[in-house]
């Protein structure tokens, strides 16, 4: 019994010391104020106004068809060599439909993506290549600069992918006589307008007797 009590006494003392230290830490001003600060931060974030949604853009099917028809060579800005990236799917699909697609991405410049050399920007594409359309997988803030490159390069179409819109880029391109499409994917539009979405059970909204 004495042996048990002798062993238990130090353990109890050690536990009491640990509890005392823990209580001291929790009672310190820095720790006492932390939960309130965290709570105020949560309230601050939740009080932020939701991002304003822009009204949807409406394009006539005939306009989209004509825009796709006038382009044969596409500079795809934001192209990726990763097979699971949307830009890779779009490039491969457009190539299969007869378009020549030139990848543009400074991170992959000099490399080959789907059989085409990648360039760091639109202006780096050789002048011997006629660029009809610039298709952009970049966020909206990058679009004005890309629009200026497209104008300088003599492209006919500035196309911004799904979720990408820029009024400034639109003004720049249209002032130079370019056609502008925003918030659309050429791969999806081609599939929709030429009936391929229907093969997968989607309602393309296009009725044809063919």
JSON list of C-alpha atoms in Angstrom, two decimals, residues 29 36 59 62 64 73 99 107 109 117 149 156 160 181 183 202 209:
[
{"chain": "A", "resi": 29, "resn": "UNK", "atom": "CA", "xyz": [-5.20, 38.33, -22.13]},
{"chain": "A", "resi": 36, "resn": "UNK", "atom": "CA", "xyz": [-13.72, 37.15, -29.80]},
{"chain": "A", "resi": 59, "resn": "UNK", "atom": "CA", "xyz": [-25.87, 35.95, -79.16]},
{"chain": "A", "resi": 62, "resn": "UNK", "atom": "CA", "xyz": [-26.27, 32.72, -86.84]},
{"chain": "A", "resi": 64, "resn": "UNK", "atom": "CA", "xyz": [-21.85, 32.43, -83.56]},
{"chain": "A", "resi": 73, "resn": "UNK", "atom": "CA", "xyz": [-6.33, 29.44, -87.37]},
{"chain": "A", "resi": 99, "resn": "UNK", "atom": "CA", "xyz": [-8.92, 24.31, -87.12]},
{"chain": "A", "resi": 107, "resn": "UNK", "atom": "CA", "xyz": [5.11, 28.79, -68.94]},
{"chain": "A", "resi": 109, "resn": "UNK", "atom": "CA", "xyz": [6.89, 28.47, -74.50]},
{"chain": "A", "resi": 117, "resn": "UNK", "atom": "CA", "xyz": [4.83, 24.74, -80.87]},
{"chain": "A", "resi": 149, "resn": "UNK", "atom": "CA", "xyz": [-2.00, 42.03, -78.97]},
{"chain": "A", "resi": 156, "resn": "UNK", "atom": "CA", "xyz": [-10.48, 39.03, -86.83]},
{"chain": "A", "resi": 160, "resn": "UNK", "atom": "CA", "xyz": [-13.35, 35.04, -74.30]},
{"chain": "A", "resi": 181, "resn": "UNK", "atom": "CA", "xyz": [-17.57, 37.02, -78.23]},
{"chain": "A", "resi": 183, "resn": "UNK", "atom": "CA", "xyz": [-18.44, 34.20, -71.87]},
{"chain": "A", "resi": 202, "resn": "UNK", "atom": "CA", "xyz": [-28.27, 17.13, -74.36]},
{"chain": "A", "resi": 209, "resn": "UNK", "atom": "CA", "xyz": [-34.27, 17.75, -90.31]}
]
